Amino acid sequence: MSQTLNQSDVEIVYERLREAMPGRTPGAKGPKGQPDAFRSCVSCMLSAQSLDRNTAKAARELFVLAQTPEEMLALDERDIAEAIRPCGLYNMKARNIRAFCSALLEQHDGRVPDTREGLMALPGIGRKCADIVLSFTFGKDVIAVDTHVHRVCNRIGLTDAKTADKTAAQLEDRSPQWALHDGHFWLIQFGKRVCTARAPKCGSCPVSDLCLYYAATS
Ligand code: SF4
């Protein structure tokens, strides 16, 4: 049995999600509400294996101390680690943040690049962070894959991937062009409201007739 939907069903899934879920909010700020690309990148780095509220607390503490790559590098690594302690893995994240700032200044004159390749070449920035910054901060047509999007896509059968990065690559290949601008927003809201992690609301789901997970478990 195929582990993914055929291309025409992929289109139908997106059409139904577009009808049922809100899309991108025009003028919305970057990930976690950060106002610029630099802070969005740092905030993404802080969010690894951290709850949203702990990431937000760590970001607040850190951005009181420094808001630019230059200001960040002027801080001692221990001061950064202390400020971001709430989000966990703080020693490693503090090291990564300094390395990121250093590379940003050396290679890009302190300006965050607006390409995936450019972003992923910077220390501490993986595909998820790069795609989130591209989508939220630069407004590009990119479906960033977080834990909700990864779960939903692989349940429905839009993708058949074990990791979020592989889900992102498959989504890029399999999603229609028209769905790339808002796809992240439809999928994440769908994952939070309907296809939740522990108790998906399959009985009221608009794509249950297509969902491979539902077909296999009902
Ligand atoms: S049918 Fe259930 S598992 Fe499938 S997408 Fe809908 S809520 Fe998720």
Tab-separated table of C-alpha atoms and ligand atoms in Angstrom:
chain	number	residue	atom	x	y	z
A	1	MET	CA	0.000	0.000	0.000
A	2	SER	CA	1.200	3.478	-0.828
A	3	GLN	CA	2.327	5.454	2.202
A	4	THR	CA	1.452	8.794	0.673
A	5	LEU	CA	-1.565	10.274	-1.062
A	6	ASN	CA	-1.589	10.671	-4.815
A	7	GLN	CA	-1.069	14.160	-6.174
A	8	SER	CA	-4.727	14.963	-6.841
A	9	ASP	CA	-5.652	13.997	-3.264
A	10	VAL	CA	-2.817	16.184	-1.960
A	11	GLU	CA	-4.465	19.113	-3.754
A	12	ILE	CA	-7.866	18.247	-2.270
A	13	VAL	CA	-6.387	18.119	1.250
A	14	TYR	CA	-4.917	21.593	0.828
A	15	GLU	CA	-8.177	22.935	-0.611
A	16	ARG	CA	-10.095	21.688	2.411
A	17	LEU	CA	-7.532	23.001	4.878
A	18	ARG	CA	-7.656	26.381	3.132
A	19	GLU	CA	-11.422	26.457	3.681
A	20	ALA	CA	-11.253	25.312	7.297
A	21	MET	CA	-8.171	27.050	8.725
A	22	PRO	CA	-6.818	30.618	8.889
A	23	GLY	CA	-3.857	31.463	6.698
A	24	ARG	CA	-0.959	33.843	7.088
A	25	THR	CA	-1.814	37.070	8.893
A	26	PRO	CA	-0.663	40.044	6.800
A	27	GLY	CA	1.890	42.140	8.663
A	28	ALA	CA	2.412	39.560	11.407
A	29	LYS	CA	5.734	39.723	13.202
A	30	GLY	CA	8.397	37.028	12.944
A	31	PRO	CA	8.523	33.714	14.810
A	32	LYS	CA	7.682	34.061	18.508
A	33	GLY	CA	6.732	37.677	17.766
A	34	GLN	CA	10.313	38.802	17.132
A	35	PRO	CA	10.520	42.040	15.143
A	36	ASP	CA	13.578	41.352	12.947
A	37	ALA	CA	15.501	38.558	11.251
A	38	PHE	CA	18.386	38.552	13.729
A	39	ARG	CA	16.154	38.139	16.755
A	40	SER	CA	14.046	35.585	14.889
A	41	CYS	CA	17.140	33.443	14.266
A	42	VAL	CA	18.272	33.676	17.879
A	43	SER	CA	14.778	32.921	19.110
A	44	CYS	CA	14.635	29.819	16.885
A	45	MET	CA	17.966	28.679	18.321
A	46	LEU	CA	16.586	29.099	21.835
A	47	SER	CA	13.465	27.091	20.997
A	48	ALA	CA	15.241	23.756	20.436
A	49	GLN	CA	13.764	21.223	22.849
A	50	SER	CA	12.109	23.988	24.836
A	51	LEU	CA	8.483	24.806	25.631
A	52	ASP	CA	7.182	28.009	24.041
A	53	ARG	CA	6.792	29.779	27.382
A	54	ASN	CA	10.380	28.933	28.413
A	55	THR	CA	11.725	30.055	25.036
A	56	ALA	CA	9.826	33.338	25.361
A	57	LYS	CA	11.217	33.913	28.869
A	58	ALA	CA	14.788	33.196	27.758
A	59	ALA	CA	14.415	35.468	24.717
A	60	ARG	CA	13.048	38.288	26.860
A	61	GLU	CA	15.972	38.036	29.282
A	62	LEU	CA	18.531	37.865	26.498
A	63	PHE	CA	17.197	40.715	24.349
A	64	VAL	CA	17.233	43.032	27.345
A	65	LEU	CA	21.015	42.547	27.346
A	66	ALA	CA	21.684	42.600	23.589
A	67	GLN	CA	19.675	43.158	20.410
A	68	THR	CA	22.299	43.056	17.648
A	69	PRO	CA	25.142	40.677	16.721
A	70	GLU	CA	27.698	43.239	17.913
A	71	GLU	CA	25.991	43.673	21.278
A	72	MET	CA	25.648	39.906	21.645
A	73	LEU	CA	29.346	39.315	20.997
A	74	ALA	CA	30.217	41.936	23.587
A	75	LEU	CA	28.624	39.673	26.191
A	76	ASP	CA	30.522	36.928	27.931
A	77	GLU	CA	29.331	33.416	27.014
A	78	ARG	CA	28.498	32.807	30.678
A	79	ASP	CA	26.263	35.902	30.760
A	80	ILE	CA	24.359	34.658	27.707
A	81	ALA	CA	24.022	31.199	29.246
A	82	GLU	CA	22.703	32.662	32.485
A	83	ALA	CA	20.126	34.806	30.672
A	84	ILE	CA	18.803	31.919	28.579
A	85	ARG	CA	18.835	29.327	31.372
A	86	PRO	CA	14.991	28.945	31.287
A	87	CYS	CA	15.067	27.319	27.833
A	88	GLY	CA	17.496	24.514	28.737
A	89	LEU	CA	20.687	23.376	26.972
A	90	TYR	CA	21.854	26.885	27.781
A	91	ASN	CA	25.610	26.326	27.617
A	92	MET	CA	25.431	24.831	24.137
A	93	LYS	CA	22.917	27.431	22.954
A	94	ALA	CA	25.080	30.281	24.327
A	95	ARG	CA	28.070	28.906	22.418
A	96	ASN	CA	25.994	28.587	19.239
A	97	ILE	CA	24.595	32.094	19.550
A	98	ARG	CA	28.087	33.580	19.804
A	99	ALA	CA	29.304	31.492	16.850
A	100	PHE	CA	26.228	32.544	14.849
A	101	CYS	CA	26.827	36.248	15.602
A	102	SER	CA	30.495	35.952	14.737
A	103	ALA	CA	29.792	34.307	11.360
A	104	LEU	CA	27.004	36.776	10.616
A	105	LEU	CA	29.355	39.713	11.102
A	106	GLU	CA	32.267	38.136	9.240
A	107	GLN	CA	30.331	36.769	6.276
A	108	HIS	CA	27.292	39.050	5.932
A	109	ASP	CA	28.260	42.307	7.594
A	110	GLY	CA	25.744	41.532	10.344
A	111	ARG	CA	22.752	41.179	8.003
A	112	VAL	CA	20.769	37.907	8.047
A	113	PRO	CA	20.734	36.330	4.552
A	114	ASP	CA	17.322	35.661	2.993
A	115	THR	CA	18.112	32.309	1.356
A	116	ARG	CA	17.930	28.819	2.834
A	117	GLU	CA	21.488	28.052	1.755
A	118	GLY	CA	22.799	31.245	3.317
A	119	LEU	CA	20.923	30.696	6.553
A	120	MET	CA	21.850	27.020	6.896
A	121	ALA	CA	25.529	27.833	6.369
A	122	LEU	CA	25.447	29.775	9.649
A	123	PRO	CA	26.287	27.990	12.924
A	124	GLY	CA	23.235	26.792	14.859
A	125	ILE	CA	20.734	27.257	12.008
A	126	GLY	CA	19.145	24.062	10.708
A	127	ARG	CA	16.453	23.652	8.078
A	128	LYS	CA	13.577	24.237	10.495
A	129	CYS	CA	15.015	27.542	11.755
A	130	ALA	CA	15.936	28.609	8.228
A	131	ASP	CA	12.449	27.882	6.879
A	132	ILE	CA	10.712	29.587	9.797
A	133	VAL	CA	12.778	32.739	9.308
A	134	LEU	CA	12.264	32.642	5.520
A	135	SER	CA	8.512	32.232	5.915
A	136	PHE	CA	7.755	34.514	8.862
A	137	THR	CA	10.377	37.226	8.583
A	138	PHE	CA	11.040	37.379	4.853
A	139	GLY	CA	7.523	36.380	3.744
A	140	LYS	CA	8.760	33.663	1.344
A	141	ASP	CA	6.543	30.874	0.045
A	142	VAL	CA	8.004	28.163	2.279
A	143	ILE	CA	6.220	25.581	4.436
A	144	ALA	CA	8.228	25.514	7.655
A	145	VAL	CA	7.905	22.180	9.470
A	146	ASP	CA	7.579	22.175	13.234
A	147	THR	CA	6.349	19.318	15.400
A	148	HIS	CA	2.654	19.958	14.565
A	149	VAL	CA	3.204	20.184	10.817
A	150	HIS	CA	5.407	17.066	10.870
A	151	ARG	CA	2.771	15.032	12.732
A	152	VAL	CA	-0.166	16.171	10.621
A	153	CYS	CA	1.536	15.670	7.261
A	154	ASN	CA	2.611	12.146	8.058
A	155	ARG	CA	-0.743	11.160	9.492
A	156	ILE	CA	-2.725	12.399	6.520
A	157	GLY	CA	-0.244	11.028	3.997
A	158	LEU	CA	0.978	14.276	2.485
A	159	THR	CA	4.412	12.895	3.338
A	160	ASP	CA	5.986	9.682	4.547
A	161	ALA	CA	8.996	10.804	6.558
A	162	LYS	CA	10.600	10.036	9.899
A	163	THR	CA	12.157	13.456	10.539
A	164	ALA	CA	10.910	17.021	10.261
A	165	ASP	CA	13.660	17.891	7.778
A	166	LYS	CA	12.631	15.026	5.475
A	167	THR	CA	8.992	16.050	5.820
A	168	ALA	CA	9.991	19.581	4.767
A	169	ALA	CA	11.834	18.278	1.700
A	170	GLN	CA	8.924	16.033	0.669
A	171	LEU	CA	6.392	18.809	1.223
A	172	GLU	CA	8.370	21.112	-1.018
A	173	ASP	CA	8.227	18.498	-3.795
A	174	ARG	CA	4.603	17.456	-3.317
A	175	SER	CA	2.769	20.667	-2.436
A	176	PRO	CA	1.118	22.715	-5.184
A	177	GLN	CA	2.696	26.120	-5.698
A	178	TRP	CA	-0.471	27.926	-4.607
A	179	ALA	CA	-0.324	26.221	-1.172
A	180	LEU	CA	3.230	27.250	-0.282
A	181	HIS	CA	2.425	30.761	0.915
A	182	ASP	CA	-0.126	29.779	3.572
A	183	GLY	CA	0.431	26.014	3.893
A	184	HIS	CA	2.424	26.263	7.129
A	185	PHE	CA	-0.351	28.281	8.762
A	186	TRP	CA	-3.170	25.945	7.677
A	187	LEU	CA	-1.245	22.875	8.798
A	188	ILE	CA	-0.123	24.229	12.158
A	189	GLN	CA	-3.603	25.449	13.074
A	190	PHE	CA	-5.058	22.136	11.926
A	191	GLY	CA	-2.538	20.329	14.159
A	192	LYS	CA	-3.426	22.464	17.163
A	193	ARG	CA	-7.212	22.451	16.718
A	194	VAL	CA	-8.144	19.162	15.035
A	195	CYS	CA	-5.323	16.689	14.462
A	196	THR	CA	-3.887	17.061	17.947
A	197	ALA	CA	-1.057	14.860	19.184
A	198	ARG	CA	-2.904	12.776	21.768
A	199	ALA	CA	-6.551	12.849	20.760
A	200	PRO	CA	-7.132	13.762	17.117
A	201	LYS	CA	-10.734	14.786	16.421
A	202	CYS	CA	-11.186	12.399	13.518
A	203	GLY	CA	-14.984	12.453	13.832
A	204	SER	CA	-15.137	16.106	12.809
A	205	CYS	CA	-12.081	16.209	10.569
A	206	PRO	CA	-12.526	17.689	7.070
A	207	VAL	CA	-10.009	15.284	5.501
A	208	SER	CA	-10.890	12.026	7.284
A	209	ASP	CA	-12.073	10.424	4.011
A	210	LEU	CA	-8.541	10.874	2.606
A	211	CYS	CA	-6.408	10.423	5.736
A	212	LEU	CA	-4.211	7.310	5.639
A	213	TYR	CA	-3.871	7.201	9.426
A	214	TYR	CA	-7.654	7.226	9.835
A	215	ALA	CA	-8.057	4.513	7.206
A	216	ALA	CA	-5.537	2.324	9.011
A	217	THR	CA	-6.882	2.839	12.516
A	218	SER	CA	-10.685	3.136	12.214
B	1	SF4	S1	-8.709	11.887	10.290
B	1	SF4	FE1	-7.823	12.099	12.344
B	1	SF4	S2	-5.669	11.527	12.144
B	1	SF4	FE2	-6.465	11.963	10.080
B	1	SF4	S3	-6.010	14.120	9.738
B	1	SF4	FE3	-8.069	14.038	10.546
B	1	SF4	S4	-7.835	14.301	12.772
B	1	SF4	FE4	-5.808	13.748	11.930
